[in-house]
CSV table of C-alpha atoms in Angstrom, one decimal:
chain,number,residue,atom,x,y,z
B,2,UNK,CA,-141.3,14.8,-30.1
B,3,UNK,CA,-139.6,18.1,-31.8
B,4,UNK,CA,-136.6,19.0,-30.2
B,5,UNK,CA,-133.5,21.2,-31.4
B,6,UNK,CA,-130.2,20.9,-29.5
B,7,UNK,CA,-127.4,23.6,-30.2
B,8,UNK,CA,-124.0,22.7,-29.4
B,9,UNK,CA,-124.8,18.8,-31.1
B,10,UNK,CA,-121.5,18.2,-31.7
B,11,UNK,CA,-120.2,19.0,-28.3
B,12,UNK,CA,-119.6,16.7,-25.3
B,13,UNK,CA,-123.2,16.0,-23.6
B,14,UNK,CA,-124.6,16.9,-27.3
B,15,UNK,CA,-122.9,14.2,-28.5
B,16,UNK,CA,-124.4,12.3,-25.7
B,17,UNK,CA,-128.3,13.7,-25.5
B,18,UNK,CA,-128.6,13.5,-29.6
B,19,UNK,CA,-127.9,9.0,-28.2
B,20,UNK,CA,-129.7,9.5,-26.1
B,21,UNK,CA,-133.1,11.6,-27.7
B,22,UNK,CA,-132.3,8.9,-30.6
B,23,UNK,CA,-133.2,5.8,-28.1
B,24,UNK,CA,-136.4,7.9,-27.2
B,25,UNK,CA,-137.9,7.7,-30.9
B,26,UNK,CA,-137.7,11.9,-30.9
B,27,UNK,CA,-137.4,13.8,-33.9
B,28,UNK,CA,-134.4,16.1,-33.5
B,29,UNK,CA,-132.4,18.7,-35.2
B,30,UNK,CA,-128.3,19.6,-34.5
B,31,UNK,CA,-127.9,23.1,-34.7
B,32,UNK,CA,-123.7,23.3,-35.7
B,33,UNK,CA,-120.7,25.8,-36.2
B,34,UNK,CA,-119.7,23.2,-38.7
B,35,UNK,CA,-121.5,20.6,-40.8
B,36,UNK,CA,-118.3,18.1,-41.3
B,37,UNK,CA,-118.2,17.7,-37.5
B,38,UNK,CA,-121.2,16.3,-36.8
B,39,UNK,CA,-121.4,12.3,-36.1
B,40,UNK,CA,-124.5,12.0,-35.3
B,41,UNK,CA,-126.1,12.9,-38.8
B,42,UNK,CA,-128.1,9.4,-39.5
B,43,UNK,CA,-130.3,10.0,-36.7
B,44,UNK,CA,-130.9,13.8,-37.2
B,45,UNK,CA,-131.3,16.6,-39.3
B,46,UNK,CA,-128.4,19.1,-39.5
B,47,UNK,CA,-128.2,22.8,-40.0
B,48,UNK,CA,-125.5,24.4,-39.8
B,49,UNK,CA,-124.9,28.5,-37.8
B,50,UNK,CA,-121.8,29.6,-37.9
B,51,UNK,CA,-122.3,32.9,-35.5
B,52,UNK,CA,-125.2,32.9,-32.8
B,53,UNK,CA,-123.8,36.4,-32.1
B,54,UNK,CA,-124.6,37.5,-35.7
B,55,UNK,CA,-128.6,38.5,-35.8
B,56,UNK,CA,-128.6,37.6,-39.1
B,57,UNK,CA,-127.5,34.3,-39.3
B,58,UNK,CA,-130.3,33.1,-35.8
B,59,UNK,CA,-133.0,35.5,-37.1
B,60,UNK,CA,-133.0,33.2,-40.9
B,61,UNK,CA,-133.3,30.3,-38.7
B,62,UNK,CA,-137.1,31.1,-37.4
B,63,UNK,CA,-138.3,28.9,-40.1
B,64,UNK,CA,-135.6,25.8,-39.1
B,65,UNK,CA,-137.4,26.6,-35.2
B,66,UNK,CA,-140.6,26.6,-36.2
B,67,UNK,CA,-142.6,23.5,-34.7
B,68,UNK,CA,-139.6,22.3,-32.9
B,69,UNK,CA,-141.9,21.7,-29.0
B,70,UNK,CA,-138.1,22.2,-26.7
B,71,UNK,CA,-134.9,23.7,-28.0
B,72,UNK,CA,-132.1,22.8,-25.4
B,73,UNK,CA,-129.1,25.5,-26.2
B,74,UNK,CA,-125.9,23.6,-25.1
B,75,UNK,CA,-123.6,26.0,-27.6
B,76,UNK,CA,-121.2,28.4,-25.6
B,77,UNK,CA,-117.9,29.9,-25.5
B,78,UNK,CA,-116.5,26.9,-22.7
B,79,UNK,CA,-114.3,27.6,-19.9
B,80,UNK,CA,-111.5,26.2,-20.2
B,81,UNK,CA,-109.0,25.2,-16.8
B,82,UNK,CA,-105.8,27.3,-16.9
B,83,UNK,CA,-107.1,29.4,-20.3
B,84,UNK,CA,-106.7,33.4,-19.9
B,85,UNK,CA,-110.0,35.5,-21.6
B,86,UNK,CA,-111.5,37.9,-22.0
B,87,UNK,CA,-115.4,38.7,-20.6
B,88,UNK,CA,-115.9,40.4,-23.8
B,89,UNK,CA,-115.2,37.3,-26.1
B,90,UNK,CA,-117.9,35.3,-23.4
B,91,UNK,CA,-120.1,37.7,-23.7
B,92,UNK,CA,-120.9,37.8,-26.7
B,93,UNK,CA,-120.9,33.7,-27.2
B,94,UNK,CA,-123.1,33.2,-23.9
B,95,UNK,CA,-125.0,36.5,-23.8
B,96,UNK,CA,-125.5,37.7,-26.5
B,97,UNK,CA,-125.9,34.3,-28.5
B,98,UNK,CA,-128.6,32.9,-25.9
B,99,UNK,CA,-130.4,36.5,-26.1
B,100,UNK,CA,-130.9,36.3,-29.7
B,101,UNK,CA,-131.4,32.7,-30.0
B,102,UNK,CA,-134.3,32.4,-27.8
B,103,UNK,CA,-135.9,36.0,-29.4
B,104,UNK,CA,-135.6,33.8,-32.3
B,105,UNK,CA,-137.7,30.6,-30.1
B,106,UNK,CA,-139.8,33.2,-29.3
B,107,UNK,CA,-140.5,34.2,-32.6
B,108,UNK,CA,-141.2,31.0,-34.1
B,109,UNK,CA,-143.7,29.5,-31.5
B,110,UNK,CA,-140.8,27.0,-29.4
B,111,UNK,CA,-142.6,25.5,-26.4
B,112,UNK,CA,-139.9,25.6,-24.8
B,113,UNK,CA,-136.0,26.7,-24.4
B,114,UNK,CA,-134.0,24.8,-22.1
B,115,UNK,CA,-130.7,26.4,-21.5
B,116,UNK,CA,-127.6,25.3,-20.5
B,117,UNK,CA,-125.6,27.2,-18.1
B,118,UNK,CA,-123.1,26.4,-14.9
B,119,UNK,CA,-122.4,25.7,-11.3
B,120,UNK,CA,-119.4,28.6,-11.6
B,121,UNK,CA,-122.5,30.9,-12.6
B,122,UNK,CA,-123.2,30.4,-8.5
B,123,UNK,CA,-120.1,30.2,-7.6
B,124,UNK,CA,-116.9,28.1,-7.1
B,125,UNK,CA,-117.0,26.9,-3.5
B,126,UNK,CA,-119.6,26.2,-1.4
B,127,UNK,CA,-118.2,26.2,2.3
B,128,UNK,CA,-119.9,23.8,5.3
B,129,UNK,CA,-123.6,24.3,3.5
B,130,UNK,CA,-125.0,23.7,0.3
B,131,UNK,CA,-125.5,25.8,-2.3
B,132,UNK,CA,-129.0,27.5,-2.8
B,133,UNK,CA,-130.5,30.5,-4.6
B,134,UNK,CA,-130.7,32.2,-1.8
B,135,UNK,CA,-126.9,31.4,-1.1
B,136,UNK,CA,-124.7,32.7,-4.3
B,137,UNK,CA,-121.5,33.6,-3.7
B,138,UNK,CA,-120.8,34.5,-6.8
B,139,UNK,CA,-119.2,33.5,-9.8
B,140,UNK,CA,-115.5,33.8,-10.1
B,141,UNK,CA,-114.2,34.4,-13.9
B,142,UNK,CA,-115.9,35.3,-17.5
B,143,UNK,CA,-117.1,32.1,-18.7
B,144,UNK,CA,-118.6,31.7,-15.1
B,145,UNK,CA,-120.3,35.8,-15.1
B,146,UNK,CA,-121.3,35.6,-19.1
B,147,UNK,CA,-123.7,32.4,-17.5
B,148,UNK,CA,-124.8,34.3,-14.6
B,149,UNK,CA,-125.3,37.3,-17.3
B,150,UNK,CA,-127.3,34.9,-20.0
B,151,UNK,CA,-129.6,33.8,-17.1
B,152,UNK,CA,-129.9,36.9,-16.3
B,153,UNK,CA,-131.8,38.0,-19.6
B,154,UNK,CA,-133.0,35.3,-20.9
B,155,UNK,CA,-134.8,35.6,-17.0
B,156,UNK,CA,-135.9,38.9,-18.5
B,157,UNK,CA,-137.1,38.0,-21.8
B,158,UNK,CA,-139.0,34.8,-20.6
B,159,UNK,CA,-141.1,36.8,-17.9
B,160,UNK,CA,-143.2,38.4,-21.3
B,161,UNK,CA,-142.8,35.4,-24.3
B,162,UNK,CA,-145.2,32.6,-24.6
B,163,UNK,CA,-141.8,30.1,-24.9
B,164,UNK,CA,-141.0,28.7,-21.2
B,165,UNK,CA,-137.6,29.0,-20.1
B,166,UNK,CA,-136.2,26.1,-18.0
B,167,UNK,CA,-132.8,26.9,-16.9
B,168,UNK,CA,-130.2,23.9,-15.6
B,169,UNK,CA,-126.7,24.6,-14.1
B,170,UNK,CA,-125.1,21.6,-13.8
B,171,UNK,CA,-121.4,20.7,-11.7
B,172,UNK,CA,-118.9,19.7,-13.1
B,173,UNK,CA,-119.6,17.2,-15.9
B,174,UNK,CA,-117.8,13.9,-16.3
B,175,UNK,CA,-118.0,11.0,-18.7
B,176,UNK,CA,-116.1,9.8,-22.0
B,177,UNK,CA,-114.3,10.8,-24.0
B,178,UNK,CA,-112.9,12.6,-20.9
B,179,UNK,CA,-112.5,17.0,-21.2
B,180,UNK,CA,-111.0,19.0,-18.9
B,181,UNK,CA,-110.1,18.0,-15.3
B,182,UNK,CA,-111.6,14.5,-15.9
B,183,UNK,CA,-108.8,14.0,-18.2
B,184,UNK,CA,-106.5,15.0,-16.0
B,185,UNK,CA,-107.6,12.7,-12.8
B,186,UNK,CA,-107.9,10.0,-15.8
B,187,UNK,CA,-104.2,10.5,-16.9
B,188,UNK,CA,-102.5,10.9,-13.7
B,189,UNK,CA,-104.5,7.6,-12.3
B,190,UNK,CA,-103.1,5.5,-15.2
B,191,UNK,CA,-99.6,6.8,-15.1
B,192,UNK,CA,-99.3,6.2,-11.7
B,193,UNK,CA,-98.2,9.6,-10.2
B,194,UNK,CA,-97.9,10.0,-6.2
B,195,UNK,CA,-100.5,12.4,-5.3
B,196,UNK,CA,-101.0,13.6,-1.9
B,197,UNK,CA,-104.4,14.2,-2.0
B,198,UNK,CA,-105.2,11.0,0.5
B,199,UNK,CA,-105.8,13.6,4.0
B,200,UNK,CA,-108.4,16.2,2.2
B,201,UNK,CA,-111.7,15.8,3.0
B,202,UNK,CA,-113.9,18.4,1.1
B,203,UNK,CA,-117.5,16.9,-0.5
B,204,UNK,CA,-118.1,17.7,-3.8
B,205,UNK,CA,-120.9,17.6,-6.3
B,206,UNK,CA,-119.8,16.4,-9.5
B,207,UNK,CA,-122.2,14.8,-12.3
B,208,UNK,CA,-122.2,11.8,-15.1
B,209,UNK,CA,-123.2,13.2,-18.8
B,210,UNK,CA,-125.7,9.8,-18.8
B,211,UNK,CA,-127.6,11.8,-15.6
B,212,UNK,CA,-127.3,15.1,-17.4
B,213,UNK,CA,-128.7,13.8,-20.3
B,214,UNK,CA,-131.5,12.2,-18.2
B,215,UNK,CA,-132.1,15.6,-16.0
B,216,UNK,CA,-132.3,17.1,-20.4
B,217,UNK,CA,-134.5,15.2,-21.1
B,218,UNK,CA,-137.0,15.3,-18.0
B,219,UNK,CA,-136.6,19.2,-18.7
B,220,UNK,CA,-138.2,18.8,-22.0
B,221,UNK,CA,-141.7,17.2,-20.6
B,222,UNK,CA,-142.1,18.1,-17.1
B,223,UNK,CA,-145.3,20.4,-16.2
B,224,UNK,CA,-143.7,21.8,-13.0
B,225,UNK,CA,-140.5,23.8,-13.5
B,226,UNK,CA,-140.3,27.2,-13.1
B,227,UNK,CA,-138.2,29.5,-14.4
B,228,UNK,CA,-135.8,30.1,-11.6
B,229,UNK,CA,-132.1,28.6,-12.3
B,230,UNK,CA,-131.9,24.8,-11.0
B,231,UNK,CA,-128.7,22.8,-9.7
B,232,UNK,CA,-128.0,19.4,-11.1
B,233,UNK,CA,-125.1,16.7,-9.7
B,234,UNK,CA,-125.2,13.1,-9.1
B,235,UNK,CA,-127.0,12.1,-6.4
B,236,UNK,CA,-123.8,12.0,-3.1
B,237,UNK,CA,-120.9,14.2,-3.3
B,238,UNK,CA,-117.7,12.9,-3.5
B,239,UNK,CA,-114.5,14.1,-2.3
B,240,UNK,CA,-111.0,14.8,-3.8
B,241,UNK,CA,-109.4,10.8,-2.6
B,242,UNK,CA,-112.7,9.6,-2.9
B,243,UNK,CA,-112.8,11.0,-6.6
B,244,UNK,CA,-109.2,8.7,-7.3
B,245,UNK,CA,-109.9,5.8,-5.9
B,246,UNK,CA,-112.9,5.3,-7.7
B,247,UNK,CA,-111.6,5.9,-11.0
B,248,UNK,CA,-108.3,3.7,-10.0
B,249,UNK,CA,-111.0,1.2,-9.5
B,250,UNK,CA,-112.6,1.4,-12.5
B,251,UNK,CA,-109.6,2.1,-15.2
B,252,UNK,CA,-108.0,-0.8,-13.0
B,253,UNK,CA,-105.0,0.9,-12.0
B,254,UNK,CA,-105.0,2.0,-8.0
B,255,UNK,CA,-104.9,5.4,-7.3
B,256,UNK,CA,-101.5,6.5,-5.7
B,257,UNK,CA,-102.8,8.8,-3.1
B,258,UNK,CA,-100.8,10.0,0.7
B,259,UNK,CA,-101.3,12.3,2.9
B,260,UNK,CA,-100.1,15.6,2.8
B,261,UNK,CA,-100.9,18.8,5.4
B,262,UNK,CA,-103.6,20.9,3.4
B,263,UNK,CA,-101.7,24.7,5.2
B,264,UNK,CA,-99.0,22.7,2.5
B,265,UNK,CA,-100.9,22.3,0.4
B,266,UNK,CA,-101.5,25.7,-0.1
B,267,UNK,CA,-98.2,27.0,0.0
B,268,UNK,CA,-97.0,25.4,-3.1
B,269,UNK,CA,-100.1,26.5,-4.0
B,270,UNK,CA,-98.6,30.1,-4.2
B,271,UNK,CA,-95.6,29.0,-4.7
B,272,UNK,CA,-96.3,26.9,-8.0
B,273,UNK,CA,-98.9,30.2,-9.1
B,274,UNK,CA,-101.4,27.1,-8.5
B,275,UNK,CA,-103.7,28.2,-5.8
B,276,UNK,CA,-106.6,28.2,-8.1
B,277,UNK,CA,-106.8,24.5,-8.8
B,278,UNK,CA,-105.3,23.8,-4.8
B,279,UNK,CA,-108.5,25.6,-4.0
B,280,UNK,CA,-110.8,23.0,-6.2
B,281,UNK,CA,-109.2,20.1,-4.7
B,282,UNK,CA,-109.1,20.6,-1.5
B,283,UNK,CA,-113.0,22.7,-0.8
B,284,UNK,CA,-116.4,22.5,-0.8
B,285,UNK,CA,-118.9,23.0,-3.4
B,286,UNK,CA,-122.0,21.3,-2.4
B,287,UNK,CA,-125.4,22.4,-4.4
B,288,UNK,CA,-129.6,21.8,-3.4
B,289,UNK,CA,-130.6,19.9,-6.1
B,290,UNK,CA,-133.1,18.9,-4.1
B,291,UNK,CA,-136.0,21.7,-6.0
B,292,UNK,CA,-135.1,20.3,-9.7
B,293,UNK,CA,-135.2,17.0,-8.4
B,294,UNK,CA,-139.0,17.6,-6.8
B,295,UNK,CA,-140.7,19.5,-9.9
B,296,UNK,CA,-139.1,17.4,-12.3
B,297,UNK,CA,-139.8,14.3,-10.4
B,298,UNK,CA,-136.1,13.2,-11.4
B,299,UNK,CA,-133.3,10.8,-9.9
B,300,UNK,CA,-129.8,10.3,-10.7
B,301,UNK,CA,-130.0,7.1,-12.4
B,302,UNK,CA,-126.2,6.6,-12.4
B,303,UNK,CA,-124.0,6.5,-9.2
B,304,UNK,CA,-120.6,7.6,-9.8
B,305,UNK,CA,-119.5,3.9,-9.2
B,306,UNK,CA,-120.7,3.3,-12.5
B,307,UNK,CA,-120.5,6.0,-14.7
B,308,UNK,CA,-116.7,5.8,-14.0
B,309,UNK,CA,-117.0,1.6,-15.1
B,310,UNK,CA,-119.1,3.4,-17.6
B,311,UNK,CA,-116.4,5.5,-19.0
B,312,UNK,CA,-113.7,2.6,-19.0
B,313,UNK,CA,-115.5,0.5,-21.3
B,314,UNK,CA,-116.1,2.9,-23.5
B,315,UNK,CA,-111.9,3.7,-23.1
B,316,UNK,CA,-111.6,-0.7,-23.7
B,317,UNK,CA,-113.6,-0.5,-26.4
B,318,UNK,CA,-111.8,2.8,-27.8
B,319,UNK,CA,-108.6,0.5,-27.3
B,320,UNK,CA,-109.9,-1.9,-29.2
B,321,UNK,CA,-111.2,-0.1,-31.9
B,322,UNK,CA,-107.6,1.7,-32.7
B,323,UNK,CA,-105.8,-1.4,-32.6
C-alpha cells in the first residue's frame, strides 16, 4: 500500500514511519524540513514549507497522485503553559488541513486520515465518558482549531471521492517523552515529593505504539465513518497510578503523599496553576467503543508494557551517549 504521512519527523510521525516500514508499505514523508528527517532510508521525503500556502499545496498534487492513504499528522501543536493566538492555530490546523484535503481529493487519494485531538471535544468528562453526543467543547486555541478543522473536513468529504477518517487520541505518551509525560518522568526520577496520593480520578491516555497501530487499522478498515473517533488505551488510569506505574518502569519509586483536594485547588488558585491542578485531579474518559467496533481494533499494549518499552528506550539512549 502507498501511504503518505505529513509531520513524519514529529513524535508520532517517527513512530508511525517505522511501523509502516515494518509492515512493508511504500511511504512518502511530507515534511517542512528535509534536514530533520531521520527516516529517509525507508521512505521518499518531500519538503513542503507551508501547508496553508495554496500554491505550495497545489504543487503537491503530482506527489499525492497514486497514494492509497494520506495520514495528516502535521499541525501547529499545543504546548502546555504557552499562550497563542487563535489565528496562528487556525491558519495551520484548519486552513492547512482544508487545502491538503482538496489536493488529496484532486490527486485521487483514496483515504485521508486526520489526527485530531480529544481537546477538540473537551478537557474533562465528569462522571461519564465523552461521546459524540456529549462534547462540552474545547477550552483553548489548539482545541478550537482541531474542532474547526474536523467540521471543515467533514463538510468537504460529504461531496468528495476521498474517504475521511478522524481520530481523536487522548494524552499520548512514549519515548522520547514530550509535554506532560516528560514532566512526570522528571518528577519521578528526581524523587520529587508529590501531594497526589489521595486523588481518585479517571483519565484515558494512549501509548504511542497503540496510536500508530490504530492509524494503521484506520488505513485499511472498511466500515469507518467520517464522524470523529475517540481512541485510547484499554483502561483509564488515576493520576497517582500514572506516577506509580512510571516509577516502577523507570526503577525510581514515586514519592506520593496525601493532600485534601480542596487544598490542591486553593494552591492552584494562589499559584495561578488552576488548569494544571484540574488536569491532575479531574476525570477525562472517552468512549472508544465505536472505533474498536468499526476498525476491529484493540490496543496491543497496556500501560505497564508501554511504560516499560519507554524505559528500555531511555536505557538504550543512555548507553549510546556513553
